[in-house]
CSV table of C-alpha atoms in Angstrom, one decimal:
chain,number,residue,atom,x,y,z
I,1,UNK,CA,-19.2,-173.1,-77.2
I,2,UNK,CA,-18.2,-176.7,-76.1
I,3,UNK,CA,-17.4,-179.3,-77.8
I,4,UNK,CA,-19.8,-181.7,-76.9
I,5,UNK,CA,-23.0,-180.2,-75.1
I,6,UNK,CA,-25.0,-182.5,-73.2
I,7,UNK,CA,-28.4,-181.3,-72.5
I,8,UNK,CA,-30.1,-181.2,-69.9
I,9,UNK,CA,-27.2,-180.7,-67.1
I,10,UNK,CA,-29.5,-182.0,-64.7
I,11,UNK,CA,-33.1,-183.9,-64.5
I,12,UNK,CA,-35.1,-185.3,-61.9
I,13,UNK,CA,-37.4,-187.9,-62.8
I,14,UNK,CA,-40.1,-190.5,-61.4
I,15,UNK,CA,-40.5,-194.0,-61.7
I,16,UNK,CA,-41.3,-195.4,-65.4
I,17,UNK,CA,-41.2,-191.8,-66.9
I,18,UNK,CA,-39.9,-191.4,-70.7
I,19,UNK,CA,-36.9,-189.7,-70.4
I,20,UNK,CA,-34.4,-188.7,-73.2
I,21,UNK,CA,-31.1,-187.2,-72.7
I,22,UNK,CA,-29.4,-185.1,-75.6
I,23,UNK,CA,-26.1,-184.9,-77.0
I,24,UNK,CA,-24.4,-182.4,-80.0
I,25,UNK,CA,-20.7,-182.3,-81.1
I,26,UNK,CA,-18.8,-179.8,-82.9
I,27,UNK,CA,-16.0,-182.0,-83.6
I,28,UNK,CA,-17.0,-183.5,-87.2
I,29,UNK,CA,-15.6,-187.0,-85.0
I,30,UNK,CA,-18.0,-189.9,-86.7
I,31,UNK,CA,-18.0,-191.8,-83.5
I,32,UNK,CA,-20.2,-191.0,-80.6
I,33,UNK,CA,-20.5,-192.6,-76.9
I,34,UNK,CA,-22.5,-192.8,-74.1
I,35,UNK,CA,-21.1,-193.8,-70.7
I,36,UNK,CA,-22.4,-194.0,-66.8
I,37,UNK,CA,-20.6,-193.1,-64.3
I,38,UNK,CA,-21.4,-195.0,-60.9
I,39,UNK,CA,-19.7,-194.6,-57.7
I,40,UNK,CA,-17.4,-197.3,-57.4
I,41,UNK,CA,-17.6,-199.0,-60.4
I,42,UNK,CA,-16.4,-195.7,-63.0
I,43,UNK,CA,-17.5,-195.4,-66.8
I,44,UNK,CA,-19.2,-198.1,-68.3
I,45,UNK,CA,-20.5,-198.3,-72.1
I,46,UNK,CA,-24.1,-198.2,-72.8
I,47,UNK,CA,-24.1,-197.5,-76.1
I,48,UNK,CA,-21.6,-196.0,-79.6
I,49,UNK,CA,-22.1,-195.2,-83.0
I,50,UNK,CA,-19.5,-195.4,-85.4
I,51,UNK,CA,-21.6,-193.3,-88.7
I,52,UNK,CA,-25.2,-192.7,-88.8
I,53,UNK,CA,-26.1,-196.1,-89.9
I,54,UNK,CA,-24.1,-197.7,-87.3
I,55,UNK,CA,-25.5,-198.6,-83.6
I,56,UNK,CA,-23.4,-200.7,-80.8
I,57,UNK,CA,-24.6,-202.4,-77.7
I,58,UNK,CA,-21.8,-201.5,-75.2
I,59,UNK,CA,-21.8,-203.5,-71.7
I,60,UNK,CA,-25.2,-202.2,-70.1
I,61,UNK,CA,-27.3,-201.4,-72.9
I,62,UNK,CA,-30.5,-203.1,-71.2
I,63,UNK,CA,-33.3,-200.6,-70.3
I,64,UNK,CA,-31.7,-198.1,-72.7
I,65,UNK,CA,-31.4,-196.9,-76.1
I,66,UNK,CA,-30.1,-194.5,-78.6
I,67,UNK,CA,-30.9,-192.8,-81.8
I,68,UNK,CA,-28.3,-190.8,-84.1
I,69,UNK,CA,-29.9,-188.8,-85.7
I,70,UNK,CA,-26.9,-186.8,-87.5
I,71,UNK,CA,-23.3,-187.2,-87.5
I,72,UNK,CA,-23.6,-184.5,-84.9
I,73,UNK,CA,-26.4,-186.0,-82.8
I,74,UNK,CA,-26.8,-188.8,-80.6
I,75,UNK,CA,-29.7,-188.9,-78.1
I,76,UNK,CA,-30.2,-191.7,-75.4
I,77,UNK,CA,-33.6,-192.6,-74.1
I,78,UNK,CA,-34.9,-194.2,-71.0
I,79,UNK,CA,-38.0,-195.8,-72.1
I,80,UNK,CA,-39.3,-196.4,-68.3
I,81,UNK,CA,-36.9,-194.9,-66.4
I,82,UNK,CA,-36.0,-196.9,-62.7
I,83,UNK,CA,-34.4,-195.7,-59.6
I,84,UNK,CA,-30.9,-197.9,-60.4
I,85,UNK,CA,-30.7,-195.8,-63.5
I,86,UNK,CA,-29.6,-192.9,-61.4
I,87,UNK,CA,-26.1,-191.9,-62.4
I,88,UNK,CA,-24.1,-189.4,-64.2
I,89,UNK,CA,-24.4,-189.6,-67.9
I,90,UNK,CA,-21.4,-189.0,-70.4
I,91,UNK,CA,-21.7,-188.3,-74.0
I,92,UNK,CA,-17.7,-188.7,-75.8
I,93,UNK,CA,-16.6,-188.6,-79.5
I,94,UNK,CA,-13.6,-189.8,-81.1
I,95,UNK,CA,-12.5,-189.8,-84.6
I,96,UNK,CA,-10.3,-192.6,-86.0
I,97,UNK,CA,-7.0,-192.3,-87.1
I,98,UNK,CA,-6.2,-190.6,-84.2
I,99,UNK,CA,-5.1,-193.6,-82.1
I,100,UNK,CA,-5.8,-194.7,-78.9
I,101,UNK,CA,-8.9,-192.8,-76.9
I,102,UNK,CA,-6.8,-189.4,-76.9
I,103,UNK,CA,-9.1,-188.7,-79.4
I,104,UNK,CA,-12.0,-188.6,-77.0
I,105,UNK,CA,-13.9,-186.0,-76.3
I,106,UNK,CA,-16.3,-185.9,-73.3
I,107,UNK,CA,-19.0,-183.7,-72.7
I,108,UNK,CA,-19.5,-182.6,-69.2
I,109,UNK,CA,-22.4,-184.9,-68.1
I,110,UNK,CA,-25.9,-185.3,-67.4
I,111,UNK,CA,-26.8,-186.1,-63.8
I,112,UNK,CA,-29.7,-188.1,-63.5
I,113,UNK,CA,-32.1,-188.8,-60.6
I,114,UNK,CA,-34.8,-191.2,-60.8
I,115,UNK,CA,-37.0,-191.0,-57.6
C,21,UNK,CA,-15.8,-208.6,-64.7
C,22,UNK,CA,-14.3,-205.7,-64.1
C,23,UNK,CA,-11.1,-205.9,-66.5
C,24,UNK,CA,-9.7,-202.8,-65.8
C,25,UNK,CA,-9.2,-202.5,-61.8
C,26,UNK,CA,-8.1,-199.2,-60.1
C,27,UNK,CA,-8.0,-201.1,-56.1
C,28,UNK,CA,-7.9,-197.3,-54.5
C,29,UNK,CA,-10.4,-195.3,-54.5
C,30,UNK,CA,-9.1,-192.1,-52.6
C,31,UNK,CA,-5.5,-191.0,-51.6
C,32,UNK,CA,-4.1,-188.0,-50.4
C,33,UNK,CA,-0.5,-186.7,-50.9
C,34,UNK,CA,0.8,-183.5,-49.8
C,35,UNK,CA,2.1,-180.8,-52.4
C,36,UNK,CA,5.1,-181.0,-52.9
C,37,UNK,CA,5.1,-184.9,-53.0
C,38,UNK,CA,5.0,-187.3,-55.4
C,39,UNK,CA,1.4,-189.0,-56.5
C,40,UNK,CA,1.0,-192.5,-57.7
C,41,UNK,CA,-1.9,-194.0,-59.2
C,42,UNK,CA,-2.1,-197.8,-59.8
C,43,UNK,CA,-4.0,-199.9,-61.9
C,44,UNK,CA,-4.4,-203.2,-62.9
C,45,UNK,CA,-6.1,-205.0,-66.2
C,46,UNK,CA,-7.2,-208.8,-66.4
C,47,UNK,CA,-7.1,-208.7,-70.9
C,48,UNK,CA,-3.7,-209.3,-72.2
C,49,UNK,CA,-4.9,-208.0,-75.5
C,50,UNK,CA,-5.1,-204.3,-74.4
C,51,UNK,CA,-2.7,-202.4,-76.7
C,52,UNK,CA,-3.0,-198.9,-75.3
C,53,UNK,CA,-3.9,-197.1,-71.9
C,54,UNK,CA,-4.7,-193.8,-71.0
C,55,UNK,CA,-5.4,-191.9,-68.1
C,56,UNK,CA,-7.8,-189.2,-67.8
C,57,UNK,CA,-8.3,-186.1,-65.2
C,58,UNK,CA,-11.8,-185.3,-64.3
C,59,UNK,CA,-12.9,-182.3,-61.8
C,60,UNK,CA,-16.2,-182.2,-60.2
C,61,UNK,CA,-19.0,-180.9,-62.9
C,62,UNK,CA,-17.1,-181.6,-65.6
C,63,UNK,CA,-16.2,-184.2,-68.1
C,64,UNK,CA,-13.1,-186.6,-68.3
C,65,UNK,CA,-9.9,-184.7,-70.1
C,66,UNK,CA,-7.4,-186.8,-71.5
C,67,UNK,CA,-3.8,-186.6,-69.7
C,68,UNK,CA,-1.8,-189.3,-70.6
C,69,UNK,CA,-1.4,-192.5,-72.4
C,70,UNK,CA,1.0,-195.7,-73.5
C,71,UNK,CA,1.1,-197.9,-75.9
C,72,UNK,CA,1.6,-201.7,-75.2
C,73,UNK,CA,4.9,-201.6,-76.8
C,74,UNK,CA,6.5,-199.0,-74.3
C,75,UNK,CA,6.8,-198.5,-70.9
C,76,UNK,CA,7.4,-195.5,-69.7
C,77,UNK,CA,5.6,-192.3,-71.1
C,78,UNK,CA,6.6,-188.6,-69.7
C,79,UNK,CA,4.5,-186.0,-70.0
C,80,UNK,CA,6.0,-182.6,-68.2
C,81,UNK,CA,5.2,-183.8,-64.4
C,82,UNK,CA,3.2,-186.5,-65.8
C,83,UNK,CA,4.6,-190.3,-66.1
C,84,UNK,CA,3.0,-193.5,-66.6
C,85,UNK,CA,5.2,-196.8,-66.3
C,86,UNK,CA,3.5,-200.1,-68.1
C,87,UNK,CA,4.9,-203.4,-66.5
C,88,UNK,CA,2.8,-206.0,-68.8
C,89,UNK,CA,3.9,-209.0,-67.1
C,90,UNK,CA,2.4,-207.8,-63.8
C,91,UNK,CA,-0.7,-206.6,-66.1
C,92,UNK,CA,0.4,-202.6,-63.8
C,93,UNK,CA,0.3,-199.9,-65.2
C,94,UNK,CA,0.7,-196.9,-62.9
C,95,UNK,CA,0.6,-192.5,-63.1
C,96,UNK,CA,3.2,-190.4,-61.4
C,97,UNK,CA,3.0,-187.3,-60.5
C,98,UNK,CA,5.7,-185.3,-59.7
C,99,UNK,CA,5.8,-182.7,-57.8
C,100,UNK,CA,2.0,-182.9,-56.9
C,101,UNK,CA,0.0,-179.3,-57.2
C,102,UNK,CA,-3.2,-178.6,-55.2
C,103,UNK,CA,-4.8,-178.4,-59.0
C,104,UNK,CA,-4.0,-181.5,-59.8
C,105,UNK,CA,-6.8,-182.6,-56.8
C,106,UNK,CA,-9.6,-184.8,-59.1
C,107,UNK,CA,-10.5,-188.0,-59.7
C,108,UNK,CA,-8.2,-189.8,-61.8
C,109,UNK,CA,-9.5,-192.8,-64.4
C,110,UNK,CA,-7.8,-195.2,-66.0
C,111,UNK,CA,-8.4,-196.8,-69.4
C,112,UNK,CA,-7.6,-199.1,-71.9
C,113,UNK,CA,-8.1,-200.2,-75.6
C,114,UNK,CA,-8.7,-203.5,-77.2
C,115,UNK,CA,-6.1,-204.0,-80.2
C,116,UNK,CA,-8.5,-203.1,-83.2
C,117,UNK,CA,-11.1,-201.3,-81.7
C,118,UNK,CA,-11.7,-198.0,-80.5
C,119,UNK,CA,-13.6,-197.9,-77.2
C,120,UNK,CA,-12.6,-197.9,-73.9
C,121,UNK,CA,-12.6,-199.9,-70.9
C,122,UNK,CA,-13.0,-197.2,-67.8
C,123,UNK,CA,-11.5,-198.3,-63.7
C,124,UNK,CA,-13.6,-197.4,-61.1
C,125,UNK,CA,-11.6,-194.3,-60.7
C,126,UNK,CA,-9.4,-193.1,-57.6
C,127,UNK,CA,-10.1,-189.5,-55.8
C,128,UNK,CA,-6.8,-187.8,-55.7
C,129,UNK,CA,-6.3,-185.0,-53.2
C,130,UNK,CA,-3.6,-182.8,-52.9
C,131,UNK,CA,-3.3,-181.0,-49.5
C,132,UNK,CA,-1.6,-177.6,-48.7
């Protein structure tokens, strides 16, 4: 089993839909991240999580949000999805201590259509 | 502002060769870079990485040079293999913190 499972691999959605995308680790890492990935413009931060308690804006949180609901679970919603918000979606862990971002882990994306 | 700049997106090197990947930062208060490998359908892998204090990492055929005063930090690859055909994103770290600023990425290809 992966690492970090990112679920669903795929979704196509319509304009203003709910939409929730899911992510699990298996690392035991306490930090958890979610990323876009654009065409020209790479990862950007939407959102981390440093413990349970703990949730960050990153650069481009508007028109999303997060819940963790477990050390090993950190879901991202779309409340009313738009067609700019198609993109790739990355969910990463890290643990500190372990210096750096070596200690990220990525899962292996959600892509995202809004139509 | 993008403060982590990677000016190429595609190149193309024959095997054999050798594969250079640039990138530039705008923060002087990055203290660590890393470059990561990512193939189609899959996520980002870690490859490399530098601390500010260095400049020069090797890593088998893997080597990444750091020149902070030209804020250039750039991945060598050497001799290039048709696997190593990805894109190629480079990162950095803010002294303190933990997350990481992404480039846009460059689409390396490695022809027979």
């Amino acid at each position: 089993d992966a690492d970090v499972t990112q679920t669903p691999r795929n979704r196509i959605t319509k304009t203003g839909k709910r939409i929730m995308l899911e992510c699990s680790q298996t690392k035991g890492h306490d930090r958890m991240y979610w990323y876009r990935q654009d065409p020209g413009l790479g990862l950007r931060l939407i959102y981390y999580s440093f413990d349970v308690k703990d949730i960050n804006k990153g650069e481009i949180s508007d028109g999303y949000s997060v819940s963790r609901q477990a050390q090993a679970k950190f879901s991202l919603s779309l409340e009313s999805a738009i067609p700019n918000q198609t993109a790739l979606y990355f969910c990463a862990t890290s643990s500190p201590g372990q210096g750096g971002g070596y200690g990220y882990t990525f899962g292996s994306g959600t892509r995202l259509t809004v139509v | 502002d993008q403060q982590v700049k990677q000016n190429s997106p595609s190149l193309s090197v024959q095997e054999g060769r050798i594969s250079i990947l640039n990138c530039d930062y705008t923060n002087s208060m990055f203290d660590y870079f890393l470059w990561y490998k990512k193939y189609p359908a899959e996520g980002p892998t870690f490859l490399i990485s530098i601390s500010s204090i260095k400049d020069k990492n090797e890593d088998g055929r893997f080597t990444v040079f750091l020149n902070k005063s030209a804020k250039h930090l750039s991945l060598h690859i050497v001799p290039s293999q048709p696997g190593d055909s990805a894109v190629y994103f480079c990162a950095a770290k803010f002294q303190g913190a933990q997350k990481l600023v992404f480039g846009q990425g460059t689409r390396l290809t490695i022809n027979p």
